[in-house]
mmCIF file of C-alpha atoms in Angstrom:
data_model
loop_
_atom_site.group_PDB
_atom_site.id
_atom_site.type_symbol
_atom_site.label_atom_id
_atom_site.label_comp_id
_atom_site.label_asym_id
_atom_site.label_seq_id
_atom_site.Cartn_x
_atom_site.Cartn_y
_atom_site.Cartn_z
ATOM 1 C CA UNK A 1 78.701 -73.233 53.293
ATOM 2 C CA UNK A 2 80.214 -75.344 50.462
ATOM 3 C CA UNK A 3 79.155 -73.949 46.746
ATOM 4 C CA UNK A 4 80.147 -72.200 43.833
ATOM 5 C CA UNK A 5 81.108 -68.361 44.061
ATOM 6 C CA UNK A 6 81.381 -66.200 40.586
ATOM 7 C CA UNK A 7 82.308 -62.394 40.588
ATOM 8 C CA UNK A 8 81.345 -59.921 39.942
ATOM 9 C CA UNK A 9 77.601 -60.636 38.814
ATOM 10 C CA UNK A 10 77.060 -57.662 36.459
ATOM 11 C CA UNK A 11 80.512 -56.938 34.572
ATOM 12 C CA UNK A 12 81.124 -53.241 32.070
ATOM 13 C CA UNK A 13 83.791 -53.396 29.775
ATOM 14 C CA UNK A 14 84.389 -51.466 26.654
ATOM 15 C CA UNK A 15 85.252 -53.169 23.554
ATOM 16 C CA UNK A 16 88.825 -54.403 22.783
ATOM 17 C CA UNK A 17 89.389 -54.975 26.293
ATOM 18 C CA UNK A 18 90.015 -58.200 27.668
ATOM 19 C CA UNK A 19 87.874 -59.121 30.700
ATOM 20 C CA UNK A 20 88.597 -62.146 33.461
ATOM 21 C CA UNK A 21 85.970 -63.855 34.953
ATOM 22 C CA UNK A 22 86.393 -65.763 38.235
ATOM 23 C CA UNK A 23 84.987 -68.630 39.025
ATOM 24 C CA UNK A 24 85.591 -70.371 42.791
ATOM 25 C CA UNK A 25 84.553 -73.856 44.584
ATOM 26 C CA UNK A 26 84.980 -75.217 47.651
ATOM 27 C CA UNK A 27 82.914 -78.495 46.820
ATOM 28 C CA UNK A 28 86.147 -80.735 46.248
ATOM 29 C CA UNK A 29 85.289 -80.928 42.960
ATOM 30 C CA UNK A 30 87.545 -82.250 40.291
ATOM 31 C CA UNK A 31 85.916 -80.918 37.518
ATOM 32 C CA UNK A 32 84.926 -77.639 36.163
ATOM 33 C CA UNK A 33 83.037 -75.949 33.148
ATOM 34 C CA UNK A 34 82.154 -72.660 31.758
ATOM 35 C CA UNK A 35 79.460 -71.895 29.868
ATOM 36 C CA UNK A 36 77.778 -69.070 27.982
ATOM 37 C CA UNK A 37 73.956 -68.610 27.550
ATOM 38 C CA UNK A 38 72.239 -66.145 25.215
ATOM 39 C CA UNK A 39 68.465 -65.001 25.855
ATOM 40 C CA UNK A 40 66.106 -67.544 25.017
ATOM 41 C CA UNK A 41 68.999 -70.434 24.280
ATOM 42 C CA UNK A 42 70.164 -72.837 26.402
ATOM 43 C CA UNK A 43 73.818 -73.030 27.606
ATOM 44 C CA UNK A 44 76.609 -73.250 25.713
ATOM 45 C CA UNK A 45 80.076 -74.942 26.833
ATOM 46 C CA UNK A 46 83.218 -72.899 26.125
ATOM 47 C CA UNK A 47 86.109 -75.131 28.244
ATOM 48 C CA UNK A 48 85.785 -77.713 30.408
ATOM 49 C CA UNK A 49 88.899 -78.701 33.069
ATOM 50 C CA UNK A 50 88.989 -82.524 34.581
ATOM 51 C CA UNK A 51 91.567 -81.859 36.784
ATOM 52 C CA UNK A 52 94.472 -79.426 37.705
ATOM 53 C CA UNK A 53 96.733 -77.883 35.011
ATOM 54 C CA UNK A 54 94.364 -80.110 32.216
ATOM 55 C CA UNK A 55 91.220 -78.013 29.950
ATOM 56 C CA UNK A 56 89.594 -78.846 26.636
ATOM 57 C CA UNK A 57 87.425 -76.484 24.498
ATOM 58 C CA UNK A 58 83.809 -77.299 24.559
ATOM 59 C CA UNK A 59 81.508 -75.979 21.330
ATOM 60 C CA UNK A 60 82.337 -71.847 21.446
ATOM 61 C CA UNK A 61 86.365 -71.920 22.703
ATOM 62 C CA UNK A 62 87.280 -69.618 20.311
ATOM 63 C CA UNK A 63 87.879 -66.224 21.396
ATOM 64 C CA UNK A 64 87.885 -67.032 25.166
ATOM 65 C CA UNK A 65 90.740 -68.749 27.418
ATOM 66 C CA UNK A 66 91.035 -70.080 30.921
ATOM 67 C CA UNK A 67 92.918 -71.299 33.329
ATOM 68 C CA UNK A 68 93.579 -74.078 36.149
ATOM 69 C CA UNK A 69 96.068 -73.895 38.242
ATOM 70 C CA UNK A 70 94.747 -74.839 41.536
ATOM 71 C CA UNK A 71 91.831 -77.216 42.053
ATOM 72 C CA UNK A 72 89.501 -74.601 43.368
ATOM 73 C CA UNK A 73 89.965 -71.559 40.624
ATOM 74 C CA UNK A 74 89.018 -71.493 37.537
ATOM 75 C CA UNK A 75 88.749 -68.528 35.697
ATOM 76 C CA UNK A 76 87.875 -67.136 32.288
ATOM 77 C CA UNK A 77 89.376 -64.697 30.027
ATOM 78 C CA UNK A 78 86.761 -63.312 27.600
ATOM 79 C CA UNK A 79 89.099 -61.641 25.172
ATOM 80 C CA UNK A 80 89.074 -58.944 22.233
ATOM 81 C CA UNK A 81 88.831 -61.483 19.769
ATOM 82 C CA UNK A 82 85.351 -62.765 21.174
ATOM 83 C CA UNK A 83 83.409 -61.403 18.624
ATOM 84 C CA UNK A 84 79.906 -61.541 20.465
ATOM 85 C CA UNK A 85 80.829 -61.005 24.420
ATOM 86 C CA UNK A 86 77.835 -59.636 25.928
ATOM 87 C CA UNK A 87 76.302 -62.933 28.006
ATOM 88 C CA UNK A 88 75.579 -64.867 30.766
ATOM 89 C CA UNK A 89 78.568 -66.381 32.097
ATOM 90 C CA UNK A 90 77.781 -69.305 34.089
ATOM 91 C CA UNK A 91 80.808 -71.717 36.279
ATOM 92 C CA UNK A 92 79.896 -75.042 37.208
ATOM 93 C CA UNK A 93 81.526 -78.319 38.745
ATOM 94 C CA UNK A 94 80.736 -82.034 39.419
ATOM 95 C CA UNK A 95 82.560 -84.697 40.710
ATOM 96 C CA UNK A 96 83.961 -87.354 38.180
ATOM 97 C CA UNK A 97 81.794 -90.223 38.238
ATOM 98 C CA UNK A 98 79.045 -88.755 40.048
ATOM 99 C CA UNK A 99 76.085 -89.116 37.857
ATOM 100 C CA UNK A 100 77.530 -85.631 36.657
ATOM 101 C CA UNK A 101 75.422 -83.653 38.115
ATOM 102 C CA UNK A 102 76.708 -80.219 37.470
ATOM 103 C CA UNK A 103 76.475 -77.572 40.637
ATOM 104 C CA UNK A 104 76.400 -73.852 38.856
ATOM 105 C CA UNK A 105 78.016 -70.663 40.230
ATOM 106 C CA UNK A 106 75.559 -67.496 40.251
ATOM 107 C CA UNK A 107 76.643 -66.391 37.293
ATOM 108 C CA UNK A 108 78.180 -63.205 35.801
ATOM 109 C CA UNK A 109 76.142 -61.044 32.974
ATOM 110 C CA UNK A 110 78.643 -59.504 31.258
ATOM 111 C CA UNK A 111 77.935 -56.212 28.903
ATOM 112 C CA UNK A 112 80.280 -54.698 26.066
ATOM 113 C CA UNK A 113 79.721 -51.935 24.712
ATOM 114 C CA UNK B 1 68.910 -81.207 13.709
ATOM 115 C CA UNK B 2 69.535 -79.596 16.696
ATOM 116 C CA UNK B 3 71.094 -82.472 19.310
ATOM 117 C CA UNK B 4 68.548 -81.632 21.899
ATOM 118 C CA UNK B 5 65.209 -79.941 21.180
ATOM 119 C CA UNK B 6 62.705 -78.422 23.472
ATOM 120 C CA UNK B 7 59.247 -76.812 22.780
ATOM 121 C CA UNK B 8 60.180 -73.159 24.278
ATOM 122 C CA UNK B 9 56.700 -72.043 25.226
ATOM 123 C CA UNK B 10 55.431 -70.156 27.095
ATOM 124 C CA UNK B 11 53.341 -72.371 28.238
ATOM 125 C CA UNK B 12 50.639 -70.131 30.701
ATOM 126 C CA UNK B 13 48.983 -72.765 33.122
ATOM 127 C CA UNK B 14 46.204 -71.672 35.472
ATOM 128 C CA UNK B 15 47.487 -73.029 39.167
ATOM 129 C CA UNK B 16 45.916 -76.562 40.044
ATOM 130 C CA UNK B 17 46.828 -77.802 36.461
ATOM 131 C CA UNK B 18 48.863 -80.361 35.395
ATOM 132 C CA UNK B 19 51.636 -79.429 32.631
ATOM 133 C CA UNK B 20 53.869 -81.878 30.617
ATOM 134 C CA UNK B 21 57.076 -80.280 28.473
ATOM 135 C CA UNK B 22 58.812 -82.965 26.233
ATOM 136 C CA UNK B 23 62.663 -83.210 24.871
ATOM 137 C CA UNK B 24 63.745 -84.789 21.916
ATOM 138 C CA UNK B 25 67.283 -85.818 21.303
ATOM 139 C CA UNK B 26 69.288 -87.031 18.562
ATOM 140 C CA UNK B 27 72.079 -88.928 19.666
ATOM 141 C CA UNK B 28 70.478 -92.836 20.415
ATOM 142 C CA UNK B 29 73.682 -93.739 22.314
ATOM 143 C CA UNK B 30 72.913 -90.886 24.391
ATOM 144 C CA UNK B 31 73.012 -92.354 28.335
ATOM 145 C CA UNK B 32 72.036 -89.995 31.020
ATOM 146 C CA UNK B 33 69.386 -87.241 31.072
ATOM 147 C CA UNK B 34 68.605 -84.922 33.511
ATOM 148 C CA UNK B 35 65.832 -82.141 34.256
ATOM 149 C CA UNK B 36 67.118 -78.486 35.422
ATOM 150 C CA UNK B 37 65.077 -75.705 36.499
ATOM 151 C CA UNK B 38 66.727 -71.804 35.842
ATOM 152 C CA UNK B 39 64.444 -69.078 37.726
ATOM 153 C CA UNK B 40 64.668 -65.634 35.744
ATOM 154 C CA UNK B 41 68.279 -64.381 35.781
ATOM 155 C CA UNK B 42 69.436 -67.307 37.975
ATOM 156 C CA UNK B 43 71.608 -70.196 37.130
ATOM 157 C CA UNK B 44 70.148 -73.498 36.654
ATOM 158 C CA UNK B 45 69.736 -75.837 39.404
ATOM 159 C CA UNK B 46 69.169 -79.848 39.331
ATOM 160 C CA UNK B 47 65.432 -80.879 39.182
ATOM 161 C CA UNK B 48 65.716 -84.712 39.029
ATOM 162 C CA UNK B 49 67.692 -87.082 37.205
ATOM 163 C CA UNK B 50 65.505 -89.204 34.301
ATOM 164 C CA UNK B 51 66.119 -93.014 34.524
ATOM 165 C CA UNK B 52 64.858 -95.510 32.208
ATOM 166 C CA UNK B 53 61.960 -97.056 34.290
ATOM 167 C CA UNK B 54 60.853 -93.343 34.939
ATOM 168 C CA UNK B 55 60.868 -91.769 38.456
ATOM 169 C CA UNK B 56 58.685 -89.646 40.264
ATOM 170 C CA UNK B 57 59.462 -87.024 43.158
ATOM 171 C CA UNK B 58 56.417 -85.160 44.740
ATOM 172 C CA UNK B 59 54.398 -83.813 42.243
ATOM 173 C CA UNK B 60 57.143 -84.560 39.431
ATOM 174 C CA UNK B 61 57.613 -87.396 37.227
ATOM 175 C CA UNK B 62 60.105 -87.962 34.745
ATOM 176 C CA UNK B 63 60.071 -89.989 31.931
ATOM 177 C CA UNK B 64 62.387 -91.816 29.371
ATOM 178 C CA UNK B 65 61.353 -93.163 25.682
ATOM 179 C CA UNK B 66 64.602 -94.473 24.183
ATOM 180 C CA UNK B 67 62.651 -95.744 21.189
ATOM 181 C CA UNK B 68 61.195 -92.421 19.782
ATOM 182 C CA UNK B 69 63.928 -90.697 21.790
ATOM 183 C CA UNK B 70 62.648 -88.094 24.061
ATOM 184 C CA UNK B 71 62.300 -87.080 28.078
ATOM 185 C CA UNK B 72 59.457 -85.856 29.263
ATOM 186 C CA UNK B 73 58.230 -83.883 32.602
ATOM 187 C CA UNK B 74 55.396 -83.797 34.187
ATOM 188 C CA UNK B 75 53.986 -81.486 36.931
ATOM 189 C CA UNK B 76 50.844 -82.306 38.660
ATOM 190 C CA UNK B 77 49.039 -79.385 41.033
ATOM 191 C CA UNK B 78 50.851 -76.367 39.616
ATOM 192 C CA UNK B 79 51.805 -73.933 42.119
ATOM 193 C CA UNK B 80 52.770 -70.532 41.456
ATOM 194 C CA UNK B 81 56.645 -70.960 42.344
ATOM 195 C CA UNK B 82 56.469 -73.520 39.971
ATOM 196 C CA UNK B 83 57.173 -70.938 37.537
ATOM 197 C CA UNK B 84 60.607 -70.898 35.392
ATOM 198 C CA UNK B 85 62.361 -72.297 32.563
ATOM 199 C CA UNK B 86 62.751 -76.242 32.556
ATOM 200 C CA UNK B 87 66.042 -77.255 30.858
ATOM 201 C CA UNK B 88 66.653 -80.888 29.395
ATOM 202 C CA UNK B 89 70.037 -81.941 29.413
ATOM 203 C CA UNK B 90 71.498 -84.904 27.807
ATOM 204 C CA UNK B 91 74.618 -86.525 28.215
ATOM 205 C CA UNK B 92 76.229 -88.490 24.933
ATOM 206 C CA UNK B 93 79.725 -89.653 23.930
ATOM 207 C CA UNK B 94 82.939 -90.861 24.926
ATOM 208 C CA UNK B 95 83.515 -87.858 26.442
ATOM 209 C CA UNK B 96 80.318 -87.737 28.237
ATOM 210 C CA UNK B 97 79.235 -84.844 27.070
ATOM 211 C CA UNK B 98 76.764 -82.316 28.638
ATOM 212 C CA UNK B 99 74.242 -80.820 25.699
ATOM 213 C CA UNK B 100 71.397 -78.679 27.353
ATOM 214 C CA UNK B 101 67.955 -78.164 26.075
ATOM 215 C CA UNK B 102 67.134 -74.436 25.042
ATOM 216 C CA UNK B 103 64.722 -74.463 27.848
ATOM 217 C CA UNK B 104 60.363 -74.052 28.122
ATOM 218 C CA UNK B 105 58.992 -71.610 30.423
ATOM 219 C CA UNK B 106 56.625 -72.469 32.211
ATOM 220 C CA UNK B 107 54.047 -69.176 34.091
ATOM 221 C CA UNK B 108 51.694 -70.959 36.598
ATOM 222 C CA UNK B 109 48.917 -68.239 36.897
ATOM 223 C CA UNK B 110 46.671 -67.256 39.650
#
């Protein structure tokens, strides 16, 4: 089945650590987002990739860095500097010129404690 | 202003009943909208697209006001599995970019 895979859904860390999240497609899709949602807010983007070896920050960038190296893969690194880390993590993609429709990953809830 | 603003609810609904959630958005050059639904600690999944001359699917319609700039959903015959968070999402810019709604939850009781 074509979609988006994240892992792991529920993520532990301690503070100070840095944390990757993974984010997979096999929909072809050129591009790819991450964003972050808070109870009772809506999402927020933190990078967005149009195509291989290319990202931009969206809104919250700062304390978080990813990746894209390969069309399929594009993973986050929530780092120590990311002052407010617990979330939801959620991956999407969309073809370019689509409509942009966005197809979204499960998700990962990350805690830090 | 926030760029995109939704009334968050709850909004309780006996089933049978017909609901309607409104968006507002700030942006006037704004040039797509969309509806999402997100089911309790699940990720948000493509309702319907919003076009200009309004669109219906099933017991869903979607509508477009680009004078007093706001979306608006309707849902006729609620059914329990109905229930979730509706999420507006806007798309403005250059860069065509994606702003989402802070979501209304919707409970469609028995």
């Amino acid at each position: 089945d074509g979609g988006i895979t994240q892992s792991p859904k529920y993520l532990f860390r301690k503070e100070g650590q840095n944390v990757t999240l993974s984010c997979e497609q096999n929909l072809n899709h050129d591009a790819m987002y991450w964003y972050r949602q808070d109870p009772g807010q809506g999402l927020r983007l933190i990078y967005y990739s149009q195509i291989v070896n290319d990202f931009q920050k969206g809104d919250i960038a700062e304390g978080y860095s990813v990746s894209r190296e390969k069309k399929e893969s594009f993973p986050l690194t929530v780092t120590s500097a990311q002052k407010n880390p617990t979330a939801f993590y959620l991956c999407a993609s969309s073809i370019q010129g689509q409509n942009y429709e966005q197809y979204f990953g499960p998700g990962t809830r990350l805690t830090v404690t | 202003r926030k760029e995109v603003e939704q009334d968050p609810g709850p909004f309780n609904v006996p089933e049978g009943a017909t609901v309607a959630f409104n968006c507002t958005y700030s942006n006037s050059a704004s040039q797509s909208f969309f509806w999402y639904r997100q089911d309790c600690r699940k990720e948000p999944k493509l309702l319907m697209s919003v076009y200009s001359s309004g669109n219906e699917d099933g017991r869903f319609t979607a509508q477009l006001n680009r004078a007093s700039q706001y979306i608006s959903l309707l849902i006729r015959d609620s059914k329990l599995s109905d229930s979730a968070t509706y999420l507006c999402v806007v798309i403005s810019g250059s860069a065509r970019q994606l702003t989402f709604g802070s979501g209304t939850q919707l409970t469609v009781l028995p």
